[in-house]
Amino acid sequence: MPLTTTGDLVTRAAAARSAVAAFNVITLEHIEAVIAGAESVNAPVVLQVSENAVKFRYGRLHPLARAAVTAAERATVPVALHLDHVKSDALLRQAPDAGFGSVMYDAAGLPYAENLAATRAAADWAHARGLWIEAELGQIGGKDGRPPLDAHAPGARTDPDQARAFVADSGVDALAVAIGTSHAMTSRTAAIDRTLLERLSAALDVPLVLHGSSGLPDPELAAAVAGGITKVNVGTALNIAMTRAIRKYLAAHPEAVDSRSYLTVGRDAMTRTVAALIRALGPAPAGSP
């Protein structure tokens, strides 16, 4: 079916008090697995390409983006394409031509005033071209190999009052909030700050996004959605599933040299992970097929 937009999927999810899952993809196998997993549970999904994934692909956005668009257009469920954790203005400006309907502009590592100014400029540029834009306030941590922040470190949590002002002054369409998760977690041991999420949900009139969701067990994912999260980002969980499956296959088949044999196993493992995580979020948003 035709490519949809993240904004449309998130709007539907917010209206239904549910959430849409967004998965970071690196290879064609990731793309295929995400779509197959979403189709298996009849749910919409967002394919995300991060700036780090673009760097891995020799700095070229379009080859992976074109593959994602082609796969999305042949899916039986709504699929959106989102450019994730963009710090480079040059990369941001490639988004519309590459088929992206939304971007996450990441200036969260800057001091507040600089974050706001950069995000405001990015939002103005994105909106002029019909792009939905997400930003981040508070430091979720764990990105680019950095350790997660201590729960009590300055900036480790999103302040509701500051978030309200940031959204109003920046003009973003959604906000990723720091409520206890961390990027790149390989164990599902994190817990969300439910009281803080309740305060953020009450303070903000834009959809809330949860990054670092791979570290949450199923009950915490469900609690996040019940508390007002409407977009749930997942990346590391797919890489864990793929790597474990391939490692196990190659240990059992040391003679294997055809990459299709172990990539099939890895793709299937990611497909199962996608389906399980979408189910953990609860019912699909209203308007899903």
PDB file of C-alpha atoms in Angstrom:
ATOM      1  CA  MET A   1       0.000   0.000   0.000  1.00  0.00           C
ATOM      2  CA  PRO A   2       1.137   3.631  -0.374  1.00  0.00           C
ATOM      3  CA  LEU A   3       3.757   4.906   2.046  1.00  0.00           C
ATOM      4  CA  THR A   4       2.115   6.642   4.997  1.00  0.00           C
ATOM      5  CA  THR A   5       3.628   9.151   7.425  1.00  0.00           C
ATOM      6  CA  THR A   6       4.789   8.903  11.013  1.00  0.00           C
ATOM      7  CA  GLY A   7       2.631  11.885  11.881  1.00  0.00           C
ATOM      8  CA  ASP A   8      -0.486  10.093  10.652  1.00  0.00           C
ATOM      9  CA  LEU A   9       0.319   6.895  12.547  1.00  0.00           C
ATOM     10  CA  VAL A  10       1.161   8.758  15.759  1.00  0.00           C
ATOM     11  CA  THR A  11      -1.989  10.882  15.503  1.00  0.00           C
ATOM     12  CA  ARG A  12      -4.110   7.739  15.220  1.00  0.00           C
ATOM     13  CA  ALA A  13      -2.282   6.160  18.131  1.00  0.00           C
ATOM     14  CA  ALA A  14      -2.741   9.239  20.322  1.00  0.00           C
ATOM     15  CA  ALA A  15      -6.472   9.327  19.564  1.00  0.00           C
ATOM     16  CA  ALA A  16      -6.765   5.665  20.553  1.00  0.00           C
ATOM     17  CA  ARG A  17      -4.468   6.000  23.599  1.00  0.00           C
ATOM     18  CA  SER A  18      -2.235   3.381  22.044  1.00  0.00           C
ATOM     19  CA  ALA A  19       1.242   3.478  20.519  1.00  0.00           C
ATOM     20  CA  VAL A  20       2.944   2.793  17.215  1.00  0.00           C
ATOM     21  CA  ALA A  21       6.203   0.846  17.193  1.00  0.00           C
ATOM     22  CA  ALA A  22       9.193   2.338  15.361  1.00  0.00           C
ATOM     23  CA  PHE A  23      12.152   0.092  14.563  1.00  0.00           C
ATOM     24  CA  ASN A  24      15.635   1.190  13.531  1.00  0.00           C
ATOM     25  CA  VAL A  25      16.880  -0.600  10.422  1.00  0.00           C
ATOM     26  CA  ILE A  26      20.424  -1.065   9.186  1.00  0.00           C
ATOM     27  CA  THR A  27      20.221  -3.707   6.455  1.00  0.00           C
ATOM     28  CA  LEU A  28      17.651  -4.954   3.961  1.00  0.00           C
ATOM     29  CA  GLU A  29      17.110  -7.904   6.311  1.00  0.00           C
ATOM     30  CA  HIS A  30      16.086  -5.470   9.055  1.00  0.00           C
ATOM     31  CA  ILE A  31      13.603  -3.800   6.726  1.00  0.00           C
ATOM     32  CA  GLU A  32      12.082  -7.085   5.616  1.00  0.00           C
ATOM     33  CA  ALA A  33      11.886  -8.397   9.175  1.00  0.00           C
ATOM     34  CA  VAL A  34      10.169  -5.286  10.528  1.00  0.00           C
ATOM     35  CA  ILE A  35       7.527  -5.337   7.820  1.00  0.00           C
ATOM     36  CA  ALA A  36       6.989  -9.100   8.074  1.00  0.00           C
ATOM     37  CA  GLY A  37       6.666  -8.862  11.862  1.00  0.00           C
ATOM     38  CA  ALA A  38       4.162  -6.020  11.620  1.00  0.00           C
ATOM     39  CA  GLU A  39       2.169  -7.885   8.970  1.00  0.00           C
ATOM     40  CA  SER A  40       2.027 -10.984  11.158  1.00  0.00           C
ATOM     41  CA  VAL A  41       0.178  -9.024  13.868  1.00  0.00           C
ATOM     42  CA  ASN A  42      -1.674  -6.736  11.436  1.00  0.00           C
ATOM     43  CA  ALA A  43      -0.248  -3.517  12.861  1.00  0.00           C
ATOM     44  CA  PRO A  44       1.169  -0.317  11.352  1.00  0.00           C
ATOM     45  CA  VAL A  45       4.865   0.309  11.827  1.00  0.00           C
ATOM     46  CA  VAL A  46       7.597   2.916  11.368  1.00  0.00           C
ATOM     47  CA  LEU A  47      10.921   2.128   9.696  1.00  0.00           C
ATOM     48  CA  GLN A  48      13.662   4.338  11.134  1.00  0.00           C
ATOM     49  CA  VAL A  49      17.063   5.079   9.620  1.00  0.00           C
ATOM     50  CA  SER A  50      19.459   6.749  12.021  1.00  0.00           C
ATOM     51  CA  GLU A  51      22.350   9.036  11.247  1.00  0.00           C
ATOM     52  CA  ASN A  52      24.670   6.325  12.573  1.00  0.00           C
ATOM     53  CA  ALA A  53      23.149   3.819  10.139  1.00  0.00           C
ATOM     54  CA  VAL A  54      23.809   6.259   7.307  1.00  0.00           C
ATOM     55  CA  LYS A  55      27.434   6.574   8.423  1.00  0.00           C
ATOM     56  CA  PHE A  56      27.704   2.767   8.341  1.00  0.00           C
ATOM     57  CA  ARG A  57      26.416   2.784   4.771  1.00  0.00           C
ATOM     58  CA  TYR A  58      29.358   4.918   3.596  1.00  0.00           C
ATOM     59  CA  GLY A  59      27.446   8.081   4.410  1.00  0.00           C
ATOM     60  CA  ARG A  60      24.878   7.416   1.690  1.00  0.00           C
ATOM     61  CA  LEU A  61      21.240   7.770   2.711  1.00  0.00           C
ATOM     62  CA  HIS A  62      19.438   6.987  -0.521  1.00  0.00           C
ATOM     63  CA  PRO A  63      20.284   3.291  -1.125  1.00  0.00           C
ATOM     64  CA  LEU A  64      18.811   2.103   2.194  1.00  0.00           C
ATOM     65  CA  ALA A  65      15.981   4.630   1.980  1.00  0.00           C
ATOM     66  CA  ARG A  66      15.023   3.495  -1.507  1.00  0.00           C
ATOM     67  CA  ALA A  67      14.946  -0.117  -0.323  1.00  0.00           C
ATOM     68  CA  ALA A  68      12.746   0.868   2.624  1.00  0.00           C
ATOM     69  CA  VAL A  69      10.313   2.809   0.429  1.00  0.00           C
ATOM     70  CA  THR A  70      10.036  -0.049  -2.063  1.00  0.00           C
ATOM     71  CA  ALA A  71       9.412  -2.602   0.688  1.00  0.00           C
ATOM     72  CA  ALA A  72       6.890  -0.315   2.420  1.00  0.00           C
ATOM     73  CA  GLU A  73       4.903   0.187  -0.760  1.00  0.00           C
ATOM     74  CA  ARG A  74       4.490  -3.580  -1.068  1.00  0.00           C
ATOM     75  CA  ALA A  75       3.464  -4.111   2.554  1.00  0.00           C
ATOM     76  CA  THR A  76      -0.048  -5.111   3.596  1.00  0.00           C
ATOM     77  CA  VAL A  77       0.032  -2.784   6.631  1.00  0.00           C
ATOM     78  CA  PRO A  78       0.684   0.982   6.812  1.00  0.00           C
ATOM     79  CA  VAL A  79       4.423   1.731   6.927  1.00  0.00           C
ATOM     80  CA  ALA A  80       6.093   5.102   7.494  1.00  0.00           C
ATOM     81  CA  LEU A  81       9.723   6.132   6.985  1.00  0.00           C
ATOM     82  CA  HIS A  82      11.469   8.216   9.662  1.00  0.00           C
ATOM     83  CA  LEU A  83      14.976   9.713   9.745  1.00  0.00           C
ATOM     84  CA  ASP A  84      16.232   9.242  13.298  1.00  0.00           C
ATOM     85  CA  HIS A  85      18.709  11.064  15.567  1.00  0.00           C
ATOM     86  CA  VAL A  86      19.779  13.593  12.946  1.00  0.00           C
ATOM     87  CA  LYS A  87      22.484  15.992  14.037  1.00  0.00           C
ATOM     88  CA  SER A  88      23.777  16.921  10.597  1.00  0.00           C
ATOM     89  CA  ASP A  89      21.873  19.680   8.817  1.00  0.00           C
ATOM     90  CA  ALA A  90      23.190  18.322   5.518  1.00  0.00           C
ATOM     91  CA  LEU A  91      21.571  14.956   6.246  1.00  0.00           C
ATOM     92  CA  LEU A  92      18.348  16.614   7.389  1.00  0.00           C
ATOM     93  CA  ARG A  93      18.059  18.334   4.034  1.00  0.00           C
ATOM     94  CA  GLN A  94      18.187  15.010   2.190  1.00  0.00           C
ATOM     95  CA  ALA A  95      15.091  13.684   3.961  1.00  0.00           C
ATOM     96  CA  PRO A  96      12.286  14.826   1.625  1.00  0.00           C
ATOM     97  CA  ASP A  97      13.933  13.616  -1.593  1.00  0.00           C
ATOM     98  CA  ALA A  98      14.782  10.267  -0.002  1.00  0.00           C
ATOM     99  CA  GLY A  99      11.139   9.561   0.861  1.00  0.00           C
ATOM    100  CA  PHE A 100      11.052  10.416   4.555  1.00  0.00           C
ATOM    101  CA  GLY A 101       7.894  11.958   5.990  1.00  0.00           C
ATOM    102  CA  SER A 102       9.404  12.707   9.383  1.00  0.00           C
ATOM    103  CA  VAL A 103      12.672  13.355  11.191  1.00  0.00           C
ATOM    104  CA  MET A 104      13.970  13.301  14.731  1.00  0.00           C
ATOM    105  CA  TYR A 105      16.329  16.246  15.091  1.00  0.00           C
ATOM    106  CA  ASP A 106      18.812  15.559  17.888  1.00  0.00           C
ATOM    107  CA  ALA A 107      20.312  18.590  19.589  1.00  0.00           C
ATOM    108  CA  ALA A 108      19.680  17.191  23.075  1.00  0.00           C
ATOM    109  CA  GLY A 109      23.382  17.127  23.908  1.00  0.00           C
ATOM    110  CA  LEU A 110      23.601  20.904  23.638  1.00  0.00           C
ATOM    111  CA  PRO A 111      22.859  23.378  26.456  1.00  0.00           C
ATOM    112  CA  TYR A 112      19.152  24.178  26.622  1.00  0.00           C
ATOM    113  CA  ALA A 113      19.276  27.504  24.778  1.00  0.00           C
ATOM    114  CA  GLU A 114      21.378  26.065  21.962  1.00  0.00           C
ATOM    115  CA  ASN A 115      19.171  22.960  21.743  1.00  0.00           C
ATOM    116  CA  LEU A 116      16.110  25.186  21.460  1.00  0.00           C
ATOM    117  CA  ALA A 117      17.594  27.452  18.806  1.00  0.00           C
ATOM    118  CA  ALA A 118      18.846  24.578  16.658  1.00  0.00           C
ATOM    119  CA  THR A 119      15.590  22.667  17.006  1.00  0.00           C
ATOM    120  CA  ARG A 120      13.497  25.733  16.188  1.00  0.00           C
ATOM    121  CA  ALA A 121      15.465  26.253  12.972  1.00  0.00           C
ATOM    122  CA  ALA A 122      15.138  22.571  12.069  1.00  0.00           C
ATOM    123  CA  ALA A 123      11.398  22.603  12.782  1.00  0.00           C
ATOM    124  CA  ASP A 124      10.854  25.671  10.620  1.00  0.00           C
ATOM    125  CA  TRP A 125      12.765  24.061   7.759  1.00  0.00           C
ATOM    126  CA  ALA A 126      10.969  20.718   8.157  1.00  0.00           C
ATOM    127  CA  HIS A 127       7.478  22.201   8.368  1.00  0.00           C
ATOM    128  CA  ALA A 128       8.064  24.289   5.247  1.00  0.00           C
ATOM    129  CA  ARG A 129       8.576  21.003   3.422  1.00  0.00           C
ATOM    130  CA  GLY A 130       5.733  19.087   4.989  1.00  0.00           C
ATOM    131  CA  LEU A 131       7.852  17.033   7.389  1.00  0.00           C
ATOM    132  CA  TRP A 132       6.707  15.996  10.873  1.00  0.00           C
ATOM    133  CA  ILE A 133       9.475  16.614  13.397  1.00  0.00           C
ATOM    134  CA  GLU A 134      10.408  15.057  16.726  1.00  0.00           C
ATOM    135  CA  ALA A 135      12.987  16.343  19.217  1.00  0.00           C
ATOM    136  CA  GLU A 136      14.440  15.197  22.529  1.00  0.00           C
ATOM    137  CA  LEU A 137      14.695  16.932  25.879  1.00  0.00           C
ATOM    138  CA  GLY A 138      16.577  15.351  28.742  1.00  0.00           C
ATOM    139  CA  GLN A 139      19.436  12.927  28.236  1.00  0.00           C
ATOM    140  CA  ILE A 140      18.337   9.366  27.592  1.00  0.00           C
ATOM    141  CA  GLY A 141      21.979   8.260  27.500  1.00  0.00           C
ATOM    142  CA  GLY A 142      23.698   5.209  26.092  1.00  0.00           C
ATOM    143  CA  LYS A 143      24.110   6.713  22.619  1.00  0.00           C
ATOM    144  CA  ASP A 144      27.348   6.371  20.628  1.00  0.00           C
ATOM    145  CA  GLY A 145      28.887   4.053  23.216  1.00  0.00           C
ATOM    146  CA  ARG A 146      28.430   6.440  26.120  1.00  0.00           C
ATOM    147  CA  PRO A 147      27.244   4.915  29.402  1.00  0.00           C
ATOM    148  CA  PRO A 148      23.730   5.675  30.612  1.00  0.00           C
ATOM    149  CA  LEU A 149      23.364   8.585  32.996  1.00  0.00           C
ATOM    150  CA  ASP A 150      22.744   7.999  36.660  1.00  0.00           C
ATOM    151  CA  ALA A 151      19.060   8.475  37.419  1.00  0.00           C
ATOM    152  CA  HIS A 152      19.843  11.478  39.605  1.00  0.00           C
ATOM    153  CA  ALA A 153      22.371  13.164  37.320  1.00  0.00           C
ATOM    154  CA  PRO A 154      21.519  16.664  36.082  1.00  0.00           C
ATOM    155  CA  GLY A 155      19.542  16.379  32.857  1.00  0.00           C
ATOM    156  CA  ALA A 156      18.912  12.666  33.221  1.00  0.00           C
ATOM    157  CA  ARG A 157      15.163  13.251  33.362  1.00  0.00           C
ATOM    158  CA  THR A 158      12.894  15.544  31.363  1.00  0.00           C
ATOM    159  CA  ASP A 159      11.485  18.385  33.440  1.00  0.00           C
ATOM    160  CA  PRO A 160       7.752  18.904  32.664  1.00  0.00           C
ATOM    161  CA  ASP A 161       7.814  22.693  32.970  1.00  0.00           C
ATOM    162  CA  GLN A 162      10.904  22.997  30.805  1.00  0.00           C
ATOM    163  CA  ALA A 163       9.390  20.546  28.323  1.00  0.00           C
ATOM    164  CA  ARG A 164       6.216  22.628  28.032  1.00  0.00           C
ATOM    165  CA  ALA A 165       8.251  25.727  27.231  1.00  0.00           C
ATOM    166  CA  PHE A 166      10.528  23.843  24.842  1.00  0.00           C
ATOM    167  CA  VAL A 167       7.623  22.458  22.808  1.00  0.00           C
ATOM    168  CA  ALA A 168       5.911  25.852  22.630  1.00  0.00           C
ATOM    169  CA  ASP A 169       9.073  27.706  21.619  1.00  0.00           C
ATOM    170  CA  SER A 170      10.487  25.106  19.214  1.00  0.00           C
ATOM    171  CA  GLY A 171       7.291  24.164  17.393  1.00  0.00           C
ATOM    172  CA  VAL A 172       8.081  20.443  17.291  1.00  0.00           C
ATOM    173  CA  ASP A 173       5.335  17.902  16.626  1.00  0.00           C
ATOM    174  CA  ALA A 174       6.450  15.323  19.206  1.00  0.00           C
ATOM    175  CA  LEU A 175       8.895  15.078  22.079  1.00  0.00           C
ATOM    176  CA  ALA A 176      11.118  12.200  23.130  1.00  0.00           C
ATOM    177  CA  VAL A 177      11.285  12.225  26.914  1.00  0.00           C
ATOM    178  CA  ALA A 178      13.839  10.840  29.368  1.00  0.00           C
ATOM    179  CA  ILE A 179      11.937   8.779  31.936  1.00  0.00           C
ATOM    180  CA  GLY A 180      14.368   6.005  32.827  1.00  0.00           C
ATOM    181  CA  THR A 181      15.354   4.229  29.623  1.00  0.00           C
ATOM    182  CA  SER A 182      18.749   4.195  27.933  1.00  0.00           C
ATOM    183  CA  HIS A 183      19.854   3.632  24.370  1.00  0.00           C
ATOM    184  CA  ALA A 184      21.639   0.395  23.430  1.00  0.00           C
ATOM    185  CA  MET A 185      20.607  -1.629  26.477  1.00  0.00           C
ATOM    186  CA  THR A 186      21.235  -5.364  25.987  1.00  0.00           C
ATOM    187  CA  SER A 187      19.209  -6.483  29.012  1.00  0.00           C
ATOM    188  CA  ARG A 188      15.524  -5.817  29.620  1.00  0.00           C
ATOM    189  CA  THR A 189      15.948  -4.518  33.149  1.00  0.00           C
ATOM    190  CA  ALA A 190      15.004  -0.841  32.872  1.00  0.00           C
ATOM    191  CA  ALA A 191      11.939   0.679  34.519  1.00  0.00           C
ATOM    192  CA  ILE A 192      10.109   3.863  33.611  1.00  0.00           C
ATOM    193  CA  ASP A 193       9.446   6.664  36.061  1.00  0.00           C
ATOM    194  CA  ARG A 194       5.641   6.412  35.987  1.00  0.00           C
ATOM    195  CA  THR A 195       5.061   9.475  38.124  1.00  0.00           C
ATOM    196  CA  LEU A 196       7.207  11.618  35.853  1.00  0.00           C
ATOM    197  CA  LEU A 197       5.484  10.225  32.761  1.00  0.00           C
ATOM    198  CA  GLU A 198       2.110  11.151  34.253  1.00  0.00           C
ATOM    199  CA  ARG A 199       3.320  14.709  34.857  1.00  0.00           C
ATOM    200  CA  LEU A 200       4.751  14.996  31.340  1.00  0.00           C
ATOM    201  CA  SER A 201       1.575  13.662  29.775  1.00  0.00           C
ATOM    202  CA  ALA A 202      -0.464  16.235  31.683  1.00  0.00           C
ATOM    203  CA  ALA A 203       1.908  19.093  30.845  1.00  0.00           C
ATOM    204  CA  LEU A 204       2.299  18.535  27.095  1.00  0.00           C
ATOM    205  CA  ASP A 205      -0.169  18.619  24.239  1.00  0.00           C
ATOM    206  CA  VAL A 206       2.108  16.869  21.712  1.00  0.00           C
ATOM    207  CA  PRO A 207       2.692  13.100  21.408  1.00  0.00           C
ATOM    208  CA  LEU A 208       5.353  11.637  23.685  1.00  0.00           C
ATOM    209  CA  VAL A 209       8.049   9.342  22.317  1.00  0.00           C
ATOM    210  CA  LEU A 210      10.066   6.723  24.187  1.00  0.00           C
ATOM    211  CA  HIS A 211      13.639   6.026  23.084  1.00  0.00           C
ATOM    212  CA  GLY A 212      15.760   3.161  24.395  1.00  0.00           C
ATOM    213  CA  SER A 213      12.760   0.841  24.606  1.00  0.00           C
ATOM    214  CA  SER A 214      14.806  -2.329  24.032  1.00  0.00           C
ATOM    215  CA  GLY A 215      15.736  -2.229  27.716  1.00  0.00           C
ATOM    216  CA  LEU A 216      12.153  -2.443  28.976  1.00  0.00           C
ATOM    217  CA  PRO A 217      10.389  -5.720  29.860  1.00  0.00           C
ATOM    218  CA  ASP A 218       6.882  -6.199  28.479  1.00  0.00           C
ATOM    219  CA  PRO A 219       5.020  -4.903  31.582  1.00  0.00           C
ATOM    220  CA  GLU A 220       7.030  -1.679  31.493  1.00  0.00           C
ATOM    221  CA  LEU A 221       6.308  -1.223  27.784  1.00  0.00           C
ATOM    222  CA  ALA A 222       2.596  -1.624  28.454  1.00  0.00           C
ATOM    223  CA  ALA A 223       2.815   0.828  31.361  1.00  0.00           C
ATOM    224  CA  ALA A 224       4.581   3.379  29.162  1.00  0.00           C
ATOM    225  CA  VAL A 225       1.781   3.229  26.600  1.00  0.00           C
ATOM    226  CA  ALA A 226      -0.888   3.390  29.311  1.00  0.00           C
ATOM    227  CA  GLY A 227       0.900   6.462  30.699  1.00  0.00           C
ATOM    228  CA  GLY A 228       0.765   8.383  27.435  1.00  0.00           C
ATOM    229  CA  ILE A 229       3.663   7.253  25.227  1.00  0.00           C
ATOM    230  CA  THR A 230       2.463   7.125  21.612  1.00  0.00           C
ATOM    231  CA  LYS A 231       5.647   6.202  19.696  1.00  0.00           C
ATOM    232  CA  VAL A 232       8.013   3.511  20.957  1.00  0.00           C
ATOM    233  CA  ASN A 233      11.501   3.327  19.419  1.00  0.00           C
ATOM    234  CA  VAL A 234      13.327  -0.005  19.260  1.00  0.00           C
ATOM    235  CA  GLY A 235      16.735  -0.761  17.772  1.00  0.00           C
ATOM    236  CA  THR A 236      19.072  -2.851  19.893  1.00  0.00           C
ATOM    237  CA  ALA A 237      16.517  -5.622  20.417  1.00  0.00           C
ATOM    238  CA  LEU A 238      16.614  -6.413  16.698  1.00  0.00           C
ATOM    239  CA  ASN A 239      20.397  -6.535  16.627  1.00  0.00           C
ATOM    240  CA  ILE A 240      20.444  -8.841  19.647  1.00  0.00           C
ATOM    241  CA  ALA A 241      17.940 -11.199  18.018  1.00  0.00           C
ATOM    242  CA  MET A 242      19.813 -11.260  14.719  1.00  0.00           C
ATOM    243  CA  THR A 243      23.268 -11.700  16.219  1.00  0.00           C
ATOM    244  CA  ARG A 244      22.238 -14.442  18.643  1.00  0.00           C
ATOM    245  CA  ALA A 245      20.477 -16.407  15.927  1.00  0.00           C
ATOM    246  CA  ILE A 246      23.379 -16.153  13.496  1.00  0.00           C
ATOM    247  CA  ARG A 247      25.926 -16.980  16.179  1.00  0.00           C
ATOM    248  CA  LYS A 248      23.948 -20.103  17.155  1.00  0.00           C
ATOM    249  CA  TYR A 249      23.517 -21.171  13.535  1.00  0.00           C
ATOM    250  CA  LEU A 250      27.196 -20.805  12.676  1.00  0.00           C
ATOM    251  CA  ALA A 251      28.231 -22.680  15.819  1.00  0.00           C
ATOM    252  CA  ALA A 252      26.029 -25.579  14.712  1.00  0.00           C
ATOM    253  CA  HIS A 253      27.048 -25.288  11.039  1.00  0.00           C
ATOM    254  CA  PRO A 254      30.742 -24.329  10.963  1.00  0.00           C
ATOM    255  CA  GLU A 255      30.921 -25.388   7.314  1.00  0.00           C
ATOM    256  CA  ALA A 256      28.351 -22.753   6.242  1.00  0.00           C
ATOM    257  CA  VAL A 257      29.604 -20.175   3.747  1.00  0.00           C
ATOM    258  CA  ASP A 258      26.430 -19.139   1.913  1.00  0.00           C
ATOM    259  CA  SER A 259      25.353 -15.945   3.656  1.00  0.00           C
ATOM    260  CA  ARG A 260      21.726 -16.597   2.742  1.00  0.00           C
ATOM    261  CA  SER A 261      21.611 -19.522   5.158  1.00  0.00           C
ATOM    262  CA  TYR A 262      22.481 -17.562   8.273  1.00  0.00           C
ATOM    263  CA  LEU A 263      20.912 -14.285   7.172  1.00  0.00           C
ATOM    264  CA  THR A 264      17.607 -16.126   6.818  1.00  0.00           C
ATOM    265  CA  VAL A 265      17.909 -17.323  10.402  1.00  0.00           C
ATOM    266  CA  GLY A 266      18.792 -13.827  11.581  1.00  0.00           C
ATOM    267  CA  ARG A 267      15.942 -12.214   9.662  1.00  0.00           C
ATOM    268  CA  ASP A 268      13.440 -14.732  11.039  1.00  0.00           C
ATOM    269  CA  ALA A 269      14.618 -14.022  14.588  1.00  0.00           C
ATOM    270  CA  MET A 270      14.127 -10.296  14.077  1.00  0.00           C
ATOM    271  CA  THR A 271      10.664 -10.906  12.616  1.00  0.00           C
ATOM    272  CA  ARG A 272       9.607 -12.771  15.752  1.00  0.00           C
ATOM    273  CA  THR A 273      11.046 -10.014  17.942  1.00  0.00           C
ATOM    274  CA  VAL A 274       9.147  -7.324  16.051  1.00  0.00           C
ATOM    275  CA  ALA A 275       5.854  -9.204  16.402  1.00  0.00           C
ATOM    276  CA  ALA A 276       6.401  -9.838  20.113  1.00  0.00           C
ATOM    277  CA  LEU A 277       7.271  -6.213  20.876  1.00  0.00           C
ATOM    278  CA  ILE A 278       4.293  -4.857  18.947  1.00  0.00           C
ATOM    279  CA  ARG A 279       1.994  -7.216  20.839  1.00  0.00           C
ATOM    280  CA  ALA A 280       3.513  -6.023  24.124  1.00  0.00           C
ATOM    281  CA  LEU A 281       2.362  -2.467  23.365  1.00  0.00           C
ATOM    282  CA  GLY A 282      -1.280  -3.483  23.338  1.00  0.00           C
ATOM    283  CA  PRO A 283      -4.006  -3.120  20.673  1.00  0.00           C
ATOM    284  CA  ALA A 284      -3.079  -1.527  17.357  1.00  0.00           C
ATOM    285  CA  PRO A 285      -4.092   2.118  16.868  1.00  0.00           C
ATOM    286  CA  ALA A 286      -7.581   2.806  15.541  1.00  0.00           C
ATOM    287  CA  GLY A 287      -7.735   2.915  11.783  1.00  0.00           C
ATOM    288  CA  SER A 288      -5.247   0.062  11.361  1.00  0.00           C
ATOM    289  CA  PRO A 289      -6.179  -2.513   8.742  1.00  0.00           C
TER     290      PRO A 289
END
